[in-house]
Amino acid sequence: MSNSLVFCSFDAGRDGLPAGAEEVLTLARKLATARGVDLDWLVIGAQPSGVEAAAAKHGVAHIDHIDDPKLAELEPDVVVAAVQQYCGQQSPALLLISQTFDSRLVAPRIAARVGAGVVMNAIDVASGDGEVKVTATAYGGDTRVEYDVAGPVVIGVVSDPLLPEAAASPSAPEARSIAVDLAGVDERIRTVQKASSDGPRLEEAQIVVAGGRGLQDAENYQLVEDLAAALGGMAGASRPIVDDGWTDSSHQVGLTGKITRPVLYVAAGISGASQHMVGCAAAKTLVAINTDGDAAIFKYAQYGIVGDCLEVLPALTKAVKGG
Amino acid sequence: MRIIICVKEVLDPDAVDNYVLHGKLEIGDDGKTLTQTSIPRLMNAYDEQAIEAALRLRDNGLDCTIDVVCIGADPTAILRQAAAMGADEVSTVPVADGSLDGHAVAKILAAYVGAKGGADLVLCGRQASDDDQGVVPALLGELLDMPVVTIARSVELDGGSVRVTRVTPNGDEIVEATCPAIVTISNELGTPRYPTTMRTMKARKINPNQVTIDSLSLADSDVVPLVRMSKQYVSSVQGNCTFIDGDSPDAQAATLLSKLRDERII
Ligand SMILES: Cc1cc2nc3c(=O)[nH]c(=O)nc-3n(C[C@H](O)[C@H](O)[C@H](O)COP(=O)(O)OP(=O)(O)OC[C@H]3O[C@@H](n4cnc5c(N)ncnc54)[C@H](O)[C@@H]3O)c2cc1C
């Protein structure tokens, strides 16, 4: 049995790297060094262009690549089967996966197949006494929980609070092609209609202006969109106003929406519940506009305006345009 | 057909958030358990929506038994709520609070589904609002060898298939799977029905079926957690806000913009 620590990716990302790759590799590198084991990178499906450079930068020993025509769409049943077979061959002690919409389902399924413990929402991983200590968020980020896991473990890492950092010494990763047999695996879920939006992504926006219930009325969401447009950013929203249909769910920020990490996040009429803040706490600068000076949002904000967002948003839009 | 819905009892997440905001959340001597008895215990909101999803299928003419199961210390109150909403059968598998992980819970649920002679559809909330883990439906799918479709806005049955509209980061997607299948329900499904007073009164007399772990023929080793919580603490937030004063929204806007420009944020 090997003790290797494996970062497993099965998406192509936009900038040539899988989502969160560098952040999760940074965490994985730290742990591999502490345990004195190899850090390997398992790439499922077509290999994104930036993998080799990123692997070297983070001291990866092997780039293990599994490709197969069946993996073209990276559907869950084939991905799970591929990783399961890899684990059968390599017996990694730890599998780190960047948490995304898809991996949130795939990670626990892999864990079930290989009899590993599974922890999602992880933000840190450390070595304990023959065990792994995983720190994860709970209650939408209100609390942090430390879990001890004995034996193999699959960990879903939330990459947003992490900062990428190169390994002390880069490596010359060895590429290995891993053979698996997916002949008997057929996807059980049939896609009838694909999700359509292919536009700019809130997760990648540099500026986000988000509105909440404090906007009071669906039509006032326009004020959020106006300021977002004036700043060249994108519009976000809290869950209740998405539930009420003031905007569609692709705009929802938070635990069960999108995790943003913009340079500037403006929160208008948002109270600052933990489940919302998970999605914007990584913003470099957070500006809050709220009539209630005691609102939780001001605990997270760098700048606060105690005032009516129905007045402050248009004033900001006007000032941005005029300036 | 049988629809089994897995529900969890959680501490009211809004109350927890509120205590945290005021620096008053208490953690017990064991260093991990939230001990305030003033925090209400509720049915996990997504699980309520899962029950609602099943009731809507029945409203649309599906002939089905709606069977709600909860693994927990004493979930009688939330199971009565489930019955008042319209569940036909409610059961509990009693276990001590916090003693199990997702694997153990999934093993018990799988055994429960087996003891019921299987299910055509298993519905779960997308995640629990206490630990936010959301792993049980996926683990259960592996144990029961059922496809798992996550984050549903709506669920329809069409012959032997379930058709699900999923809320994805790129907008809605429609998928189908052959039953038996597991579907996790998200808040986009809409507000669950509020039981009438009459139904609530009637449900007060209902005692959930008590199903023991022994009766499910599970070995002790099946319910040993692989993942154990050792510690829980409140996350710290900086609290370093500079408030922008000004006589008017225009003046505040101007001051804020000049600060953001000075810092080269915009
Ligand atoms: C498991 C779980 C997951 C969740 N996931 C998410 C998620 O992904 N995203 C999310 O956002 N929420 C999520 N929530 C919900 C979250 O807990 C909060 O309920 C929600 O974020 C509150 O939205 P809000 O701030 O818009 O509304 P409210 O909490 O009602 O706050 C409105 C705010 O507006 C202020 N206000 C009122 N009038 C004005 C005015 N004229 N001008 C300025 N301010 C004004 C008020 O002072 C108040 O602070 C989740 C909850 C749970 C339990």
GROMACS .gro file of C-alpha atoms and ligand atoms in nm, chain A residues 139-140 211-216 237-243 246 252-259 265 267-279 289-298 305-312, chain B residues 12-14 17 44-46 126-130 132 187, ligand 1:
model
  123
  139TYR     CA    1  -2.353   2.626   1.033
  140GLY     CA    2  -2.277   2.812   0.713
  211GLY     CA    3  -2.871   4.306  -0.312
  212GLY     CA    4  -3.088   4.150  -0.043
  213ARG     CA    5  -3.427   4.177   0.113
  214GLY     CA    6  -3.348   4.537   0.212
  215LEU     CA    7  -3.422   4.633  -0.148
  216GLN     CA    8  -3.785   4.582  -0.047
  237ALA     CA    9  -2.818   3.843  -0.463
  238SER     CA   10  -2.903   3.688  -0.128
  239ARG     CA   11  -3.112   3.373  -0.121
  240PRO     CA   12  -3.450   3.517  -0.014
  241ILE     CA   13  -3.473   3.747  -0.314
  242VAL     CA   14  -3.377   3.466  -0.547
  243ASP     CA   15  -3.646   3.252  -0.383
  246TRP     CA   16  -3.643   3.907  -0.806
  252GLN     CA   17  -2.723   3.373  -0.567
  253VAL     CA   18  -2.417   3.421  -0.352
  254GLY     CA   19  -2.347   3.201  -0.052
  255LEU     CA   20  -2.320   2.853   0.090
  256THR     CA   21  -2.578   2.715  -0.149
  257GLY     CA   22  -2.511   2.966  -0.423
  258LYS     CA   23  -2.188   3.096  -0.566
  259ILE     CA   24  -1.861   3.151  -0.389
  265TYR     CA   25  -1.810   4.331  -0.308
  267ALA     CA   26  -2.367   4.431  -0.021
  268ALA     CA   27  -2.685   4.639  -0.023
  269GLY     CA   28  -2.971   4.553   0.211
  270ILE     CA   29  -2.809   4.223   0.311
  271SER     CA   30  -2.804   4.135   0.681
  272GLY     CA   31  -2.484   3.928   0.679
  273ALA     CA   32  -2.611   3.581   0.773
  274SER     CA   33  -2.324   3.331   0.781
  275GLN     CA   34  -2.465   3.136   0.486
  276HIS     CA   35  -2.446   3.447   0.270
  277MET     CA   36  -2.105   3.553   0.395
  278VAL     CA   37  -1.943   3.223   0.296
  279GLY     CA   38  -1.994   3.340  -0.059
  289ILE     CA   39  -2.504   4.947   0.294
  290ASN     CA   40  -2.766   4.880   0.556
  291THR     CA   41  -3.017   5.088   0.754
  292ASP     CA   42  -2.935   4.892   1.070
  293GLY     CA   43  -2.599   4.999   1.211
  294ASP     CA   44  -2.589   4.678   1.417
  295ALA     CA   45  -2.636   4.446   1.120
  296ALA     CA   46  -2.392   4.153   1.112
  297ILE     CA   47  -2.268   4.256   0.769
  298PHE     CA   48  -2.073   4.544   0.925
  305ILE     CA   49  -2.273   5.316   0.505
  306VAL     CA   50  -2.560   5.321   0.749
  307GLY     CA   51  -2.840   5.428   0.521
  308ASP     CA   52  -3.118   5.339   0.285
  309CYS     CA   53  -2.985   5.139  -0.010
  310LEU     CA   54  -3.266   5.276  -0.225
  311GLU     CA   55  -3.096   5.615  -0.191
  312VAL     CA   56  -2.732   5.514  -0.159
  335ASP     CA   57  -3.226   2.633   1.423
  336PRO     CA   58  -2.947   2.780   1.206
  337ASP     CA   59  -3.087   3.133   1.236
  340ASP     CA   60  -2.626   3.267   1.368
  367ASN     CA   61  -3.381   2.059   0.855
  368ALA     CA   62  -3.550   2.303   0.614
  369TYR     CA   63  -3.437   2.121   0.299
  449ARG     CA   64  -2.964   1.870  -0.029
  450GLN     CA   65  -2.767   1.907   0.296
  451ALA     CA   66  -2.825   1.953   0.667
  452SER     CA   67  -2.797   2.308   0.797
  453ASP     CA   68  -2.592   2.205   1.101
  455ASP     CA   69  -2.352   2.139   0.599
  510ASN     CA   70  -3.497   2.545  -0.143
  590LIG     C1   71  -2.858   2.578   0.504
  590LIG     C2   72  -2.879   2.721   0.462
  590LIG     C3   73  -2.824   2.765   0.345
  590LIG     C4   74  -2.838   2.898   0.306
  590LIG     N1   75  -2.777   2.939   0.191
  590LIG     C5   76  -2.779   3.072   0.162
  590LIG     C6   77  -2.706   3.123   0.049
  590LIG     O1   78  -2.641   3.050  -0.026
  590LIG     N2   79  -2.711   3.255   0.025
  590LIG     C7   80  -2.782   3.343   0.105
  590LIG     O2   81  -2.779   3.464   0.078
  590LIG     N3   82  -2.853   3.297   0.210
  590LIG     C8   83  -2.854   3.164   0.240
  590LIG     N4   84  -2.927   3.120   0.346
  590LIG     C9   85  -3.020   3.214   0.412
  590LIG    C10   86  -2.951   3.304   0.516
  590LIG     O3   87  -2.948   3.237   0.639
  590LIG    C11   88  -3.027   3.437   0.534
  590LIG     O4   89  -3.160   3.410   0.567
  590LIG    C12   90  -3.025   3.527   0.410
  590LIG     O5   91  -2.893   3.541   0.362
  590LIG    C13   92  -3.081   3.662   0.444
  590LIG     O6   93  -3.095   3.739   0.328
  590LIG     P1   94  -3.100   3.898   0.336
  590LIG     O7   95  -2.979   3.947   0.404
  590LIG     O8   96  -3.128   3.950   0.200
  590LIG     O9   97  -3.233   3.925   0.419
  590LIG     P2   98  -3.254   3.971   0.570
  590LIG    O10   99  -3.181   3.884   0.664
  590LIG    O11  100  -3.399   3.988   0.587
  590LIG    O12  101  -3.184   4.112   0.577
  590LIG    C14  102  -3.228   4.227   0.514
  590LIG    C15  103  -3.136   4.340   0.559
  590LIG    O13  104  -3.171   4.458   0.491
  590LIG    C16  105  -3.165   4.568   0.579
  590LIG     N5  106  -3.252   4.670   0.525
  590LIG    C17  107  -3.387   4.681   0.530
  590LIG     N6  108  -3.429   4.788   0.460
  590LIG    C18  109  -3.318   4.846   0.410
  590LIG    C19  110  -3.296   4.960   0.328
  590LIG     N7  111  -3.398   5.035   0.283
  590LIG     N8  112  -3.171   4.992   0.296
  590LIG    C20  113  -3.065   4.918   0.340
  590LIG     N9  114  -3.081   4.809   0.417
  590LIG    C21  115  -3.206   4.774   0.450
  590LIG    C22  116  -3.208   4.513   0.712
  590LIG    O14  117  -3.154   4.592   0.818
  590LIG    C23  118  -3.147   4.371   0.708
  590LIG    O15  119  -3.017   4.374   0.763
  590LIG    C24  120  -2.914   2.987   0.386
  590LIG    C25  121  -2.973   2.941   0.504
  590LIG    C26  122  -2.956   2.810   0.542
  590LIG    C27  123  -3.016   2.765   0.671
   0.00000   0.00000   0.00000
